[in-house]
């Protein structure tokens, strides 16, 4: 989808469809009122007749008889002004997309300022509308055979803002387009099945991302390199797989070399069977999404690169399968991590932390400003928080609060869980420095407790995205979260 700015007054719109907002009860936006006057009260007559109350998400498409304006007018309801909020803002955009996809219009003109939402400025409205519209055209169809049906729907969106707001709006659109591109990449990688999206495939995609871009550098460690670095924990997970593990490092350089980078570490389990602690069959296919943390690192780096932000970012992706096999790791096995700490693996299905701990030890070598790991780490996270926010835990309140604020800025919510010392006791092992599981209680927290033992030397936050990285059921598919959150956090480091 393409986006362009416009500065005309509403009655002079020239597009295939002009969107006009209506709030309850039956109140036209300022622009709508101008179109109404230049059409002899035609719109207000329609409202009066009772065809358009202005209820949230209600739409009415007028396809002819509008003098001097666009080919069509779409009236879209915003509900009561007092009830408008961020979620309803998204519903309004959603309704516009639905109505226009069903119509013959291929381009449209919208005026984000007309969606009445207190506490959010024009930049926010323009960016959020652009992001939602851009994401709405995402499809994953490359693995379906047969003729692709000709794509209907919107190709171009004109975003109408006052001339004085042009610079700010252009910046907002640029950010949204970059974030949307990052989310699409992240969703594509997540949606690909594990027989295609292997650790080797991810390494190839990293090189692909960096190809022809001077600000990106990729380095891939092979299993022999990991052995050399004594990453016994990571290697214990890949032991049962025919697919070789890869440790992918992607460096984005947008600032002076001396500037400390934000380091993102993404869990890249391309398929999680549970290993010898085999998972039950129910919905096991969804464990192809167990690399969505890694995918979000790809997506964020894509967005940051597209914007050429003046910051340094390093993405680290431990990529492996978790499979059962004759030489797979057994429950009770004890391994030595790169940090030197020993781990008793009581459950091979708690593999995410086993690969992350070595990647987090490795991360220190980049002298990070902060390290954020992103992982589909625990089913317990879905029990605790459902599928609305991701969980955040960490060792630095400023970092955690910065992430929470970023999530609020771009509607990609996270919620903090406590990382109190009391929980550390649950990881006690009789035979090693720690166990890799902490029992049924507070599973998300004890997983973070495990990681905290490897992140003492820098500011660190952990995002558990088990509930937010993908959707199940009819809408099954990767969401692209938390690319918006991570990109916003990095944007905030610039300003
Ligand atoms: N990838 C899973 C977590 C997961 C499960 C995310 C279901 C989303 C949906 C992770 O590797 C895992 O298996 N975790 C175990 C940990 C347990 C053995 C301590 C879990 O959550 O059951
Ligand atoms: Mn697992
Ligand atoms: Zn897993």
Short mmCIF file of C-alpha atoms and ligand atoms in Angstrom, two decimals:
data_model
loop_
_atom_site.label_atom_id
_atom_site.label_comp_id
_atom_site.label_asym_id
_atom_site.label_seq_id
_atom_site.Cartn_x
_atom_site.Cartn_y
_atom_site.Cartn_z
CA UNK A 1 0.00 0.00 0.00
CA UNK A 2 1.23 3.43 -0.88
CA UNK A 3 0.73 6.57 1.20
CA UNK A 4 0.82 10.21 0.13
CA UNK A 5 0.04 13.47 1.87
CA UNK A 6 -2.69 15.88 0.74
CA UNK A 7 -3.61 19.34 1.92
CA UNK A 8 -6.85 20.16 0.11
CA UNK A 9 -10.01 21.21 1.91
CA UNK A 10 -12.56 18.43 2.21
CA UNK A 11 -14.96 19.57 -0.51
CA UNK A 12 -12.09 19.56 -3.03
CA UNK A 13 -11.01 15.97 -2.48
CA UNK A 14 -10.26 14.07 -5.68
CA UNK A 15 -9.92 10.38 -5.01
CA UNK A 16 -11.82 7.18 -5.61
CA UNK A 17 -13.30 7.49 -2.16
CA UNK A 18 -13.32 10.19 0.44
CA UNK A 19 -13.76 9.01 4.01
CA UNK A 20 -15.90 11.19 6.24
CA UNK A 21 -16.32 10.48 9.92
CA UNK A 22 -19.60 10.71 11.77
CA UNK A 23 -19.88 10.73 15.54
CA UNK A 24 -22.95 9.82 17.52
CA UNK A 25 -25.55 11.18 17.36
CA UNK A 26 -25.45 11.88 13.61
CA UNK A 27 -22.70 14.51 13.69
CA UNK A 28 -20.53 15.11 10.65
CA UNK A 29 -16.84 16.00 11.01
CA UNK A 30 -15.82 19.55 10.06
CA UNK A 31 -14.68 18.31 6.65
CA UNK A 32 -17.91 16.38 6.28
CA UNK A 33 -19.88 19.54 6.93
CA UNK A 34 -18.05 21.31 4.10
CA UNK A 35 -18.81 18.48 1.71
CA UNK A 36 -22.39 18.63 2.95
CA UNK A 37 -22.73 22.36 2.20
CA UNK A 38 -21.24 22.02 -1.27
CA UNK A 39 -23.78 19.24 -1.90
CA UNK A 40 -26.87 21.16 -0.76
CA UNK A 41 -27.18 19.32 2.52
CA UNK A 42 -27.17 15.87 0.98
CA UNK A 43 -25.15 14.25 3.77
CA UNK A 44 -27.15 15.76 6.60
CA UNK A 45 -30.32 14.63 4.83
CA UNK A 46 -28.97 11.08 4.80
CA UNK A 47 -28.19 11.27 8.51
CA UNK A 48 -31.63 12.69 9.24
CA UNK A 49 -33.32 9.84 7.39
CA UNK A 50 -31.71 7.45 9.86
CA UNK A 51 -29.33 5.57 7.57
CA UNK A 52 -26.24 6.58 9.48
CA UNK A 53 -26.37 6.94 13.22
CA UNK A 54 -22.58 7.24 13.61
CA UNK A 55 -22.28 4.08 15.71
CA UNK A 56 -18.76 2.78 16.13
CA UNK A 57 -17.71 0.90 13.00
CA UNK A 58 -20.92 1.59 11.09
CA UNK A 59 -20.30 2.45 7.42
CA UNK A 60 -22.35 3.80 4.55
CA UNK A 61 -20.87 4.00 1.06
CA UNK A 62 -22.29 6.57 -1.34
CA UNK A 63 -21.26 5.68 -4.85
CA UNK A 64 -22.82 8.49 -6.89
CA UNK A 65 -24.37 11.92 -6.83
CA UNK A 66 -21.66 13.72 -4.90
CA UNK A 67 -20.93 16.92 -6.75
CA UNK A 68 -17.41 18.29 -6.94
CA UNK A 69 -15.99 15.77 -4.55
CA UNK A 70 -14.47 12.31 -4.81
CA UNK A 71 -16.06 9.51 -6.84
CA UNK A 72 -17.43 7.99 -3.68
CA UNK A 73 -17.97 9.03 -0.11
CA UNK A 74 -17.64 6.59 2.75
CA UNK A 75 -19.34 7.66 5.92
CA UNK A 76 -17.80 5.88 8.88
CA UNK A 77 -19.13 5.92 12.42
CA UNK A 78 -16.85 6.70 15.37
CA UNK A 79 -19.47 6.21 18.10
CA UNK A 80 -19.82 8.73 20.89
CA UNK A 81 -16.97 11.19 21.11
CA UNK A 82 -16.73 10.65 24.86
CA UNK A 83 -16.21 6.92 24.33
CA UNK A 84 -13.47 7.18 21.72
CA UNK A 85 -10.23 5.51 22.76
CA UNK A 86 -7.18 3.87 21.14
CA UNK A 87 -8.95 0.58 20.66
CA UNK A 88 -11.97 2.19 19.04
CA UNK A 89 -9.65 4.23 16.83
CA UNK A 90 -8.38 0.92 15.47
CA UNK A 91 -11.95 -0.27 14.97
CA UNK A 92 -12.73 2.78 12.88
CA UNK A 93 -9.74 2.08 10.61
CA UNK A 94 -10.81 -1.55 10.47
CA UNK A 95 -14.30 -0.58 9.35
CA UNK A 96 -12.85 1.65 6.62
CA UNK A 97 -10.70 -1.20 5.33
CA UNK A 98 -13.63 -3.64 5.30
CA UNK A 99 -15.96 -1.27 3.50
CA UNK A 100 -13.41 -0.26 0.90
CA UNK A 101 -12.16 -3.78 0.24
CA UNK A 102 -15.73 -4.71 -0.65
CA UNK A 103 -15.99 -1.65 -2.95
CA UNK A 104 -14.40 -0.89 -6.28
CA UNK A 105 -12.26 1.92 -4.90
CA UNK A 106 -8.52 1.38 -5.20
CA UNK A 107 -7.48 4.59 -3.55
CA UNK A 108 -8.96 6.71 -0.83
CA UNK A 109 -8.52 9.90 1.09
CA UNK A 110 -8.66 9.89 4.86
CA UNK A 111 -8.36 12.66 7.41
CA UNK A 112 -6.96 11.16 10.65
CA UNK A 113 -7.42 14.45 12.52
CA UNK A 114 -11.19 13.96 12.17
CA UNK A 115 -11.20 10.84 14.33
CA UNK A 116 -11.91 12.39 17.71
CA UNK A 117 -9.43 10.94 20.21
CA UNK A 118 -8.39 13.10 23.13
CA UNK A 119 -4.80 12.91 24.36
CA UNK A 120 -3.28 11.81 21.05
CA UNK A 121 -1.82 14.36 18.68
CA UNK A 122 -1.96 14.46 14.90
CA UNK A 123 1.36 12.64 14.49
CA UNK A 124 0.03 9.77 16.57
CA UNK A 125 -3.22 9.57 14.59
CA UNK A 126 -1.44 9.69 11.25
CA UNK A 127 1.12 7.11 12.30
CA UNK A 128 -1.36 4.74 13.88
CA UNK A 129 -3.80 4.98 10.96
CA UNK A 130 -0.98 4.35 8.49
CA UNK A 131 0.31 1.42 10.51
CA UNK A 132 -3.13 -0.19 10.77
CA UNK A 133 -3.89 0.36 7.09
CA UNK A 134 -0.46 -0.94 6.07
CA UNK A 135 -0.85 -4.07 8.20
CA UNK A 136 -4.36 -4.72 6.93
CA UNK A 137 -3.12 -5.85 3.53
CA UNK A 138 -0.83 -8.55 4.95
CA UNK A 139 -1.54 -12.05 3.58
CA UNK A 140 0.51 -15.22 3.76
CA UNK A 141 -0.31 -17.00 0.53
CA UNK A 142 3.02 -17.98 -0.93
CA UNK A 143 2.55 -21.65 -0.09
CA UNK A 144 -0.88 -21.99 -1.66
CA UNK A 145 -0.81 -23.39 -5.16
CA UNK A 146 -3.09 -22.32 -7.98
CA UNK A 147 -3.84 -18.97 -9.49
CA UNK A 148 -3.73 -16.13 -7.05
CA UNK A 149 -7.03 -14.28 -7.26
CA UNK A 150 -6.54 -10.72 -8.50
CA UNK A 151 -6.02 -8.64 -5.40
CA UNK A 152 -8.89 -6.33 -4.61
CA UNK A 153 -8.64 -3.66 -2.04
CA UNK A 154 -6.78 -0.45 -1.44
CA UNK A 155 -3.58 0.40 -3.27
CA UNK A 156 -3.12 3.99 -2.31
CA UNK A 157 -4.14 6.14 0.62
CA UNK A 158 -4.04 9.91 0.60
CA UNK A 159 -3.61 11.24 4.10
CA UNK A 160 -5.11 14.68 4.39
CA UNK A 161 -3.53 17.03 6.92
CA UNK A 162 -3.27 20.81 7.22
CA UNK A 163 -0.33 22.25 5.34
CA UNK A 164 1.34 23.37 8.58
CA UNK A 165 1.39 19.75 9.79
CA UNK A 166 2.98 18.34 6.64
CA UNK A 167 6.48 17.77 7.99
CA UNK A 168 5.27 16.02 11.13
CA UNK A 169 2.79 13.91 9.19
CA UNK A 170 5.42 12.87 6.65
CA UNK A 171 7.66 11.71 9.47
CA UNK A 172 4.80 9.77 11.05
CA UNK A 173 4.01 8.07 7.74
CA UNK A 174 7.67 7.17 7.20
CA UNK A 175 7.85 5.56 10.63
CA UNK A 176 4.62 3.65 10.14
CA UNK A 177 5.65 2.33 6.74
CA UNK A 178 8.99 1.14 8.13
CA UNK A 179 7.39 -0.53 11.14
CA UNK A 180 4.79 -2.15 8.93
CA UNK A 181 7.54 -3.54 6.67
CA UNK A 182 9.31 -4.88 9.76
CA UNK A 183 6.12 -6.49 11.00
CA UNK A 184 5.49 -8.13 7.63
CA UNK A 185 8.96 -9.64 7.62
CA UNK A 186 8.47 -10.83 11.18
CA UNK A 187 5.08 -12.37 10.33
CA UNK A 188 6.42 -14.07 7.21
CA UNK A 189 9.23 -15.74 9.15
CA UNK A 190 6.81 -16.75 11.90
CA UNK A 191 4.23 -18.17 9.51
CA UNK A 192 6.71 -20.24 7.51
CA UNK A 193 6.59 -23.91 8.50
CA UNK A 194 9.51 -25.50 10.30
CA UNK A 195 10.45 -27.66 7.33
CA UNK A 196 11.28 -24.46 5.44
CA UNK A 197 12.19 -22.07 8.23
CA UNK A 198 15.13 -23.95 9.74
CA UNK A 199 18.07 -22.40 11.62
CA UNK A 200 20.00 -22.47 8.33
CA UNK A 201 17.13 -20.65 6.61
CA UNK A 202 17.13 -17.96 9.29
CA UNK A 203 20.88 -17.46 8.84
CA UNK A 204 20.29 -17.08 5.11
CA UNK A 205 17.53 -14.54 5.72
CA UNK A 206 19.87 -12.53 7.91
CA UNK A 207 22.37 -12.33 5.06
CA UNK A 208 19.51 -11.46 2.72
CA UNK A 209 18.42 -8.61 5.00
CA UNK A 210 21.94 -7.21 5.04
CA UNK A 211 22.57 -7.62 1.32
CA UNK A 212 23.32 -4.32 -0.36
CA UNK A 213 23.03 -2.38 2.89
CA UNK A 214 26.21 -0.89 4.23
CA UNK A 215 24.77 -0.26 7.68
CA UNK A 216 24.20 -4.00 8.34
CA UNK A 217 26.76 -6.72 9.02
CA UNK A 218 26.01 -10.38 9.66
CA UNK A 219 28.07 -12.98 11.44
CA UNK A 220 26.90 -16.58 11.85
CA UNK A 221 28.44 -18.94 14.39
CA UNK A 222 28.32 -22.65 13.54
CA UNK A 223 28.07 -25.45 16.10
CA UNK A 224 31.88 -25.87 16.00
CA UNK A 225 32.24 -22.19 16.96
CA UNK A 226 29.73 -22.64 19.77
CA UNK A 227 31.68 -25.63 21.06
CA UNK A 228 34.76 -23.46 21.03
CA UNK A 229 32.96 -20.80 23.05
CA UNK A 230 31.75 -23.53 25.47
CA UNK A 231 28.06 -22.92 24.82
CA UNK A 232 27.14 -26.26 26.35
CA UNK A 233 23.62 -25.19 27.19
CA UNK A 234 22.66 -24.05 23.70
CA UNK A 235 24.26 -27.14 22.17
CA UNK A 236 22.34 -29.43 24.53
CA UNK A 237 19.13 -28.27 22.84
CA UNK A 238 20.32 -28.78 19.26
CA UNK A 239 21.80 -32.21 20.14
CA UNK A 240 18.60 -34.02 19.16
CA UNK A 241 18.17 -32.29 15.81
CA UNK A 242 19.45 -33.10 12.33
CA UNK A 243 19.36 -29.37 11.63
CA UNK A 244 22.55 -27.66 12.75
CA UNK A 245 22.09 -24.79 15.20
CA UNK A 246 23.19 -21.29 14.21
CA UNK A 247 24.00 -18.29 16.34
CA UNK A 248 23.21 -15.33 14.17
CA UNK A 249 24.50 -11.83 14.94
CA UNK A 250 23.21 -8.89 12.91
CA UNK A 251 24.84 -5.53 13.55
CA UNK A 252 23.19 -2.29 12.53
CA UNK A 253 25.46 0.71 12.66
CA UNK A 254 23.74 4.08 12.45
CA UNK A 255 25.91 5.98 14.94
CA UNK A 256 29.58 6.32 15.82
CA UNK A 257 31.31 3.03 16.54
CA UNK A 258 31.89 4.11 20.14
CA UNK A 259 28.15 4.42 20.81
CA UNK A 260 27.00 1.46 22.86
CA UNK A 261 24.39 -0.61 21.05
CA UNK A 262 20.94 -1.71 22.12
CA UNK A 263 21.23 -5.51 21.95
CA UNK A 264 18.17 -7.57 21.07
CA UNK A 265 18.30 -11.33 21.72
CA UNK A 266 15.51 -13.33 20.09
CA UNK A 267 14.58 -16.94 20.85
CA UNK A 268 14.83 -18.83 17.57
CA UNK A 269 13.48 -22.32 18.22
CA UNK A 270 12.30 -23.14 14.70
CA UNK A 271 10.28 -26.04 16.08
CA UNK A 272 9.69 -27.06 19.67
CA UNK A 273 8.58 -30.67 20.10
CA UNK A 274 9.58 -30.53 23.75
CA UNK A 275 12.46 -32.92 23.06
CA UNK A 276 12.52 -36.07 25.19
CA UNK A 277 10.00 -34.33 27.48
CA UNK A 278 7.74 -34.55 24.44
CA UNK A 279 4.79 -32.21 24.19
CA UNK A 280 1.25 -33.57 23.75
CA UNK A 281 0.00 -33.55 20.14
CA UNK A 282 -2.71 -30.93 20.61
CA UNK A 283 -1.84 -27.81 18.58
CA UNK A 284 1.79 -28.84 18.38
CA UNK A 285 1.91 -27.34 14.88
CA UNK A 286 1.86 -23.94 16.58
CA UNK A 287 5.33 -24.63 17.93
CA UNK A 288 6.60 -23.52 14.52
CA UNK A 289 5.97 -20.07 16.01
CA UNK A 290 8.57 -20.70 18.71
CA UNK A 291 11.01 -18.54 16.74
CA UNK A 292 8.81 -15.43 16.86
CA UNK A 293 11.24 -13.73 19.25
CA UNK A 294 13.92 -14.13 16.60
CA UNK A 295 11.45 -12.94 13.95
CA UNK A 296 10.78 -9.78 15.96
CA UNK A 297 14.51 -9.06 16.01
CA UNK A 298 14.60 -9.38 12.22
CA UNK A 299 11.56 -7.13 11.90
CA UNK A 300 12.89 -4.47 14.24
CA UNK A 301 16.23 -4.38 12.45
CA UNK A 302 14.42 -4.02 9.15
CA UNK A 303 12.38 -1.08 10.45
CA UNK A 304 15.42 0.59 12.02
CA UNK A 305 17.44 0.12 8.83
CA UNK A 306 14.66 1.48 6.65
CA UNK A 307 14.54 4.61 8.80
CA UNK A 308 18.35 4.75 8.98
CA UNK A 309 18.10 5.71 12.65
CA UNK A 310 21.25 7.24 14.20
CA UNK A 311 21.70 4.48 16.79
CA UNK A 312 23.59 1.22 17.02
CA UNK A 313 21.63 -2.01 17.36
CA UNK A 314 22.82 -5.61 17.53
CA UNK A 315 20.45 -8.53 16.98
CA UNK A 316 21.50 -11.91 18.36
CA UNK A 317 19.54 -14.98 17.41
CA UNK A 318 20.23 -18.42 18.84
CA UNK A 319 18.48 -20.64 16.29
CA UNK A 320 17.83 -24.35 16.78
CA UNK A 321 15.19 -27.05 16.70
CA UNK A 322 14.15 -28.90 19.84
CA UNK A 323 13.73 -32.55 18.79
CA UNK A 324 13.73 -35.99 20.45
CA UNK A 325 16.38 -38.42 19.23
CA UNK A 326 18.78 -41.13 20.34
CA UNK A 327 21.42 -38.52 21.07
CA UNK A 328 19.04 -35.89 22.39
CA UNK A 329 19.54 -34.47 25.86
CA UNK A 330 17.76 -36.46 28.62
CA UNK A 331 15.95 -35.18 31.72
CA UNK A 332 18.53 -35.22 34.49
CA UNK A 333 21.45 -34.42 32.20
CA UNK A 334 23.76 -31.72 33.49
CA UNK A 335 25.40 -29.25 31.14
CA UNK A 336 27.86 -26.39 31.54
CA UNK A 337 26.82 -23.04 30.11
CA UNK A 338 29.19 -20.54 28.52
CA UNK A 339 29.12 -18.58 31.80
CA UNK A 340 30.57 -21.62 33.60
CA UNK A 341 27.40 -22.19 35.61
CA UNK A 342 26.08 -25.74 35.49
CA UNK A 343 22.46 -26.60 34.74
CA UNK A 344 20.48 -29.71 35.57
CA UNK A 345 17.99 -30.14 32.72
CA UNK A 346 14.94 -31.52 34.48
CA UNK A 347 12.66 -30.86 31.54
CA UNK A 348 13.91 -30.68 27.96
CA UNK A 349 10.82 -28.68 27.04
CA UNK A 350 12.18 -25.71 28.99
CA UNK A 351 14.64 -25.23 26.13
CA UNK A 352 14.17 -21.52 25.43
CA UNK A 353 16.07 -20.47 28.54
CA UNK A 354 18.81 -22.98 27.70
CA UNK A 355 19.59 -21.33 24.39
CA UNK A 356 19.00 -17.79 25.65
CA UNK A 357 21.39 -18.10 28.58
CA UNK A 358 24.37 -18.72 26.30
CA UNK A 359 23.23 -16.04 23.85
CA UNK A 360 22.91 -13.60 26.78
CA UNK A 361 26.43 -14.42 27.97
CA UNK A 362 27.65 -13.90 24.41
CA UNK A 363 25.80 -10.54 24.27
CA UNK A 364 28.19 -8.98 26.81
CA UNK A 365 30.90 -8.89 24.17
CA UNK A 366 29.05 -6.11 22.35
CA UNK A 367 29.34 -3.78 25.37
CA UNK A 368 25.59 -3.19 25.34
CA UNK A 369 23.82 -0.05 26.49
CA UNK A 370 21.07 -2.50 27.39
CA UNK A 371 19.99 -6.02 26.42
CA UNK A 372 16.39 -6.93 25.67
CA UNK A 373 15.55 -10.58 25.08
CA UNK A 374 12.34 -11.56 23.34
CA UNK A 375 10.99 -15.08 23.67
CA UNK A 376 7.92 -17.27 23.39
CA UNK A 377 9.16 -18.65 26.67
CA UNK A 378 6.35 -19.95 28.84
CA UNK A 379 2.80 -21.23 28.48
CA UNK A 380 2.39 -19.87 32.02
CA UNK A 381 2.55 -16.35 30.57
CA UNK A 382 -0.72 -16.99 28.74
CA UNK A 383 -2.27 -18.24 31.99
CA UNK A 384 -1.10 -15.13 33.85
CA UNK A 385 -1.83 -12.39 31.32
CA UNK A 386 -3.79 -13.94 28.47
CA UNK A 387 -3.14 -12.73 24.96
CA UNK A 388 -3.37 -8.98 25.48
CA UNK A 389 0.03 -7.82 26.78
CA UNK A 390 3.46 -9.38 26.61
CA UNK A 391 5.14 -9.84 29.99
CA UNK A 392 8.20 -7.81 30.93
CA UNK A 393 10.69 -8.56 33.70
CA UNK A 394 14.22 -7.33 34.24
CA UNK A 395 16.94 -5.93 36.45
CA UNK A 396 16.65 -2.23 35.64
CA UNK A 397 13.53 -0.15 36.41
CA UNK A 398 14.43 2.63 33.94
CA UNK A 399 14.73 0.14 31.10
CA UNK A 400 11.50 -1.62 32.05
CA UNK A 401 9.62 1.67 32.37
CA UNK A 402 11.03 2.84 29.05
CA UNK A 403 9.69 -0.30 27.43
CA UNK A 404 6.29 0.04 29.10
CA UNK A 405 6.04 3.64 27.91
CA UNK A 406 7.04 2.64 24.38
CA UNK A 407 4.29 0.03 24.36
CA UNK A 408 1.75 2.66 25.36
CA UNK A 409 2.97 5.03 22.66
CA UNK A 410 2.36 2.53 19.87
CA UNK A 411 -0.41 0.31 21.26
CA UNK A 412 1.76 -2.78 21.70
CA UNK A 413 1.15 -3.41 25.36
CA UNK A 414 3.40 -5.06 27.94
CA UNK A 415 2.86 -5.67 31.66
CA UNK A 416 5.49 -6.10 34.35
CA UNK A 417 5.73 -9.19 36.55
CA UNK A 418 7.90 -9.15 39.70
CA UNK A 419 11.36 -10.61 39.57
CA UNK A 420 11.79 -10.91 43.32
CA UNK A 421 14.59 -12.92 44.90
CA UNK A 422 12.14 -15.16 46.74
CA UNK A 423 11.33 -16.88 43.46
CA UNK A 424 14.98 -17.81 42.83
CA UNK A 425 14.70 -20.61 45.41
CA UNK A 426 12.48 -22.58 43.05
CA UNK A 427 15.46 -23.19 40.73
CA UNK A 428 17.48 -25.07 43.33
CA UNK A 429 19.10 -28.32 42.18
CA UNK A 430 20.68 -31.03 44.31
CA UNK A 431 23.22 -31.81 41.61
CA UNK A 432 24.06 -28.62 39.69
CA UNK A 433 24.18 -24.83 40.17
CA UNK A 434 20.56 -24.63 39.12
CA UNK A 435 17.70 -26.57 37.59
CA UNK A 436 16.16 -25.42 34.32
CA UNK A 437 12.61 -25.47 35.73
CA UNK A 438 11.04 -24.09 38.87
CA UNK A 439 7.84 -26.07 39.23
CA UNK A 440 4.26 -25.10 38.43
CA UNK A 441 4.08 -21.88 40.44
CA UNK A 442 4.89 -18.59 38.70
CA UNK A 443 6.35 -20.24 35.62
CA UNK A 444 6.99 -17.01 33.74
CA UNK A 445 8.79 -15.50 36.70
CA UNK A 446 11.01 -18.51 37.40
CA UNK A 447 11.96 -18.63 33.72
CA UNK A 448 13.06 -14.99 34.01
CA UNK A 449 14.85 -15.84 37.28
CA UNK A 450 16.83 -18.42 35.35
CA UNK A 451 17.82 -15.83 32.72
CA UNK A 452 18.68 -13.25 35.38
CA UNK A 453 21.60 -15.42 36.46
CA UNK A 454 23.25 -14.74 33.12
CA UNK A 455 22.57 -11.00 32.81
CA UNK A 456 24.21 -9.55 35.88
CA UNK A 457 26.75 -7.44 33.97
CA UNK A 458 24.36 -5.16 32.08
CA UNK A 459 20.92 -3.58 32.06
CA UNK A 460 18.52 -6.26 30.97
CA UNK A 461 14.85 -6.77 30.26
CA UNK A 462 13.04 -9.92 29.19
CA UNK A 463 9.85 -9.95 27.11
CA UNK A 464 7.75 -13.11 27.25
CA UNK A 465 5.67 -13.01 24.08
CA UNK A 466 4.07 -16.47 24.37
CA UNK A 467 0.57 -14.94 24.36
CA UNK A 468 1.08 -12.16 21.82
CA UNK A 469 3.36 -13.44 19.05
CA UNK A 470 0.69 -15.34 17.18
CA UNK A 471 -3.05 -15.95 17.03
CA UNK A 472 -4.71 -19.37 17.10
CA UNK A 473 -8.00 -20.54 15.61
CA UNK A 474 -9.57 -19.06 12.52
CA UNK A 475 -7.06 -16.19 12.40
CA UNK A 476 -4.08 -18.43 13.04
CA UNK A 477 -0.91 -16.58 12.18
CA UNK A 478 1.97 -14.50 13.45
CA UNK A 479 1.07 -11.00 14.65
CA UNK A 480 4.38 -9.18 14.15
CA UNK A 481 4.43 -8.18 17.82
CA UNK A 482 6.50 -6.84 19.50
CA UNK A 483 8.16 -5.16 16.49
CA UNK A 484 6.20 -1.92 17.12
CA UNK A 485 7.22 -1.85 20.78
CA UNK A 486 10.91 -2.55 20.12
CA UNK A 487 11.10 -0.06 17.26
CA UNK A 488 9.41 2.60 19.39
CA UNK A 489 11.88 1.95 22.18
CA UNK A 490 14.78 2.46 19.78
CA UNK A 491 13.11 5.56 18.29
CA UNK A 492 12.94 6.95 21.82
CA UNK A 493 16.69 6.48 22.22
CA UNK A 494 17.19 8.84 19.27
CA UNK A 495 15.01 11.73 20.39
N1 LIG B 1 7.78 -22.64 23.59
C1 LIG B 1 7.29 -23.11 24.84
C2 LIG B 1 6.35 -22.10 25.51
C3 LIG B 1 5.00 -21.96 24.89
C4 LIG B 1 4.06 -22.97 24.99
C5 LIG B 1 4.65 -20.79 24.26
C6 LIG B 1 2.82 -22.81 24.45
C7 LIG B 1 3.39 -20.62 23.72
C8 LIG B 1 2.47 -21.63 23.81
C9 LIG B 1 8.45 -23.37 25.79
O1 LIG B 1 9.60 -23.86 25.21
C10 LIG B 1 7.98 -24.40 26.76
O2 LIG B 1 7.73 -25.49 26.34
N2 LIG B 1 7.86 -24.02 28.02
C11 LIG B 1 7.39 -24.91 29.03
C12 LIG B 1 8.23 -24.68 30.26
C13 LIG B 1 7.98 -25.69 31.34
C14 LIG B 1 8.46 -27.06 30.89
C15 LIG B 1 8.69 -25.25 32.58
C16 LIG B 1 5.93 -24.60 29.29
O3 LIG B 1 5.54 -23.43 29.24
O4 LIG B 1 5.16 -25.53 29.48
MN1 LIG B 2 9.58 -25.97 25.06
ZN1 LIG B 3 9.92 -23.37 23.28
#
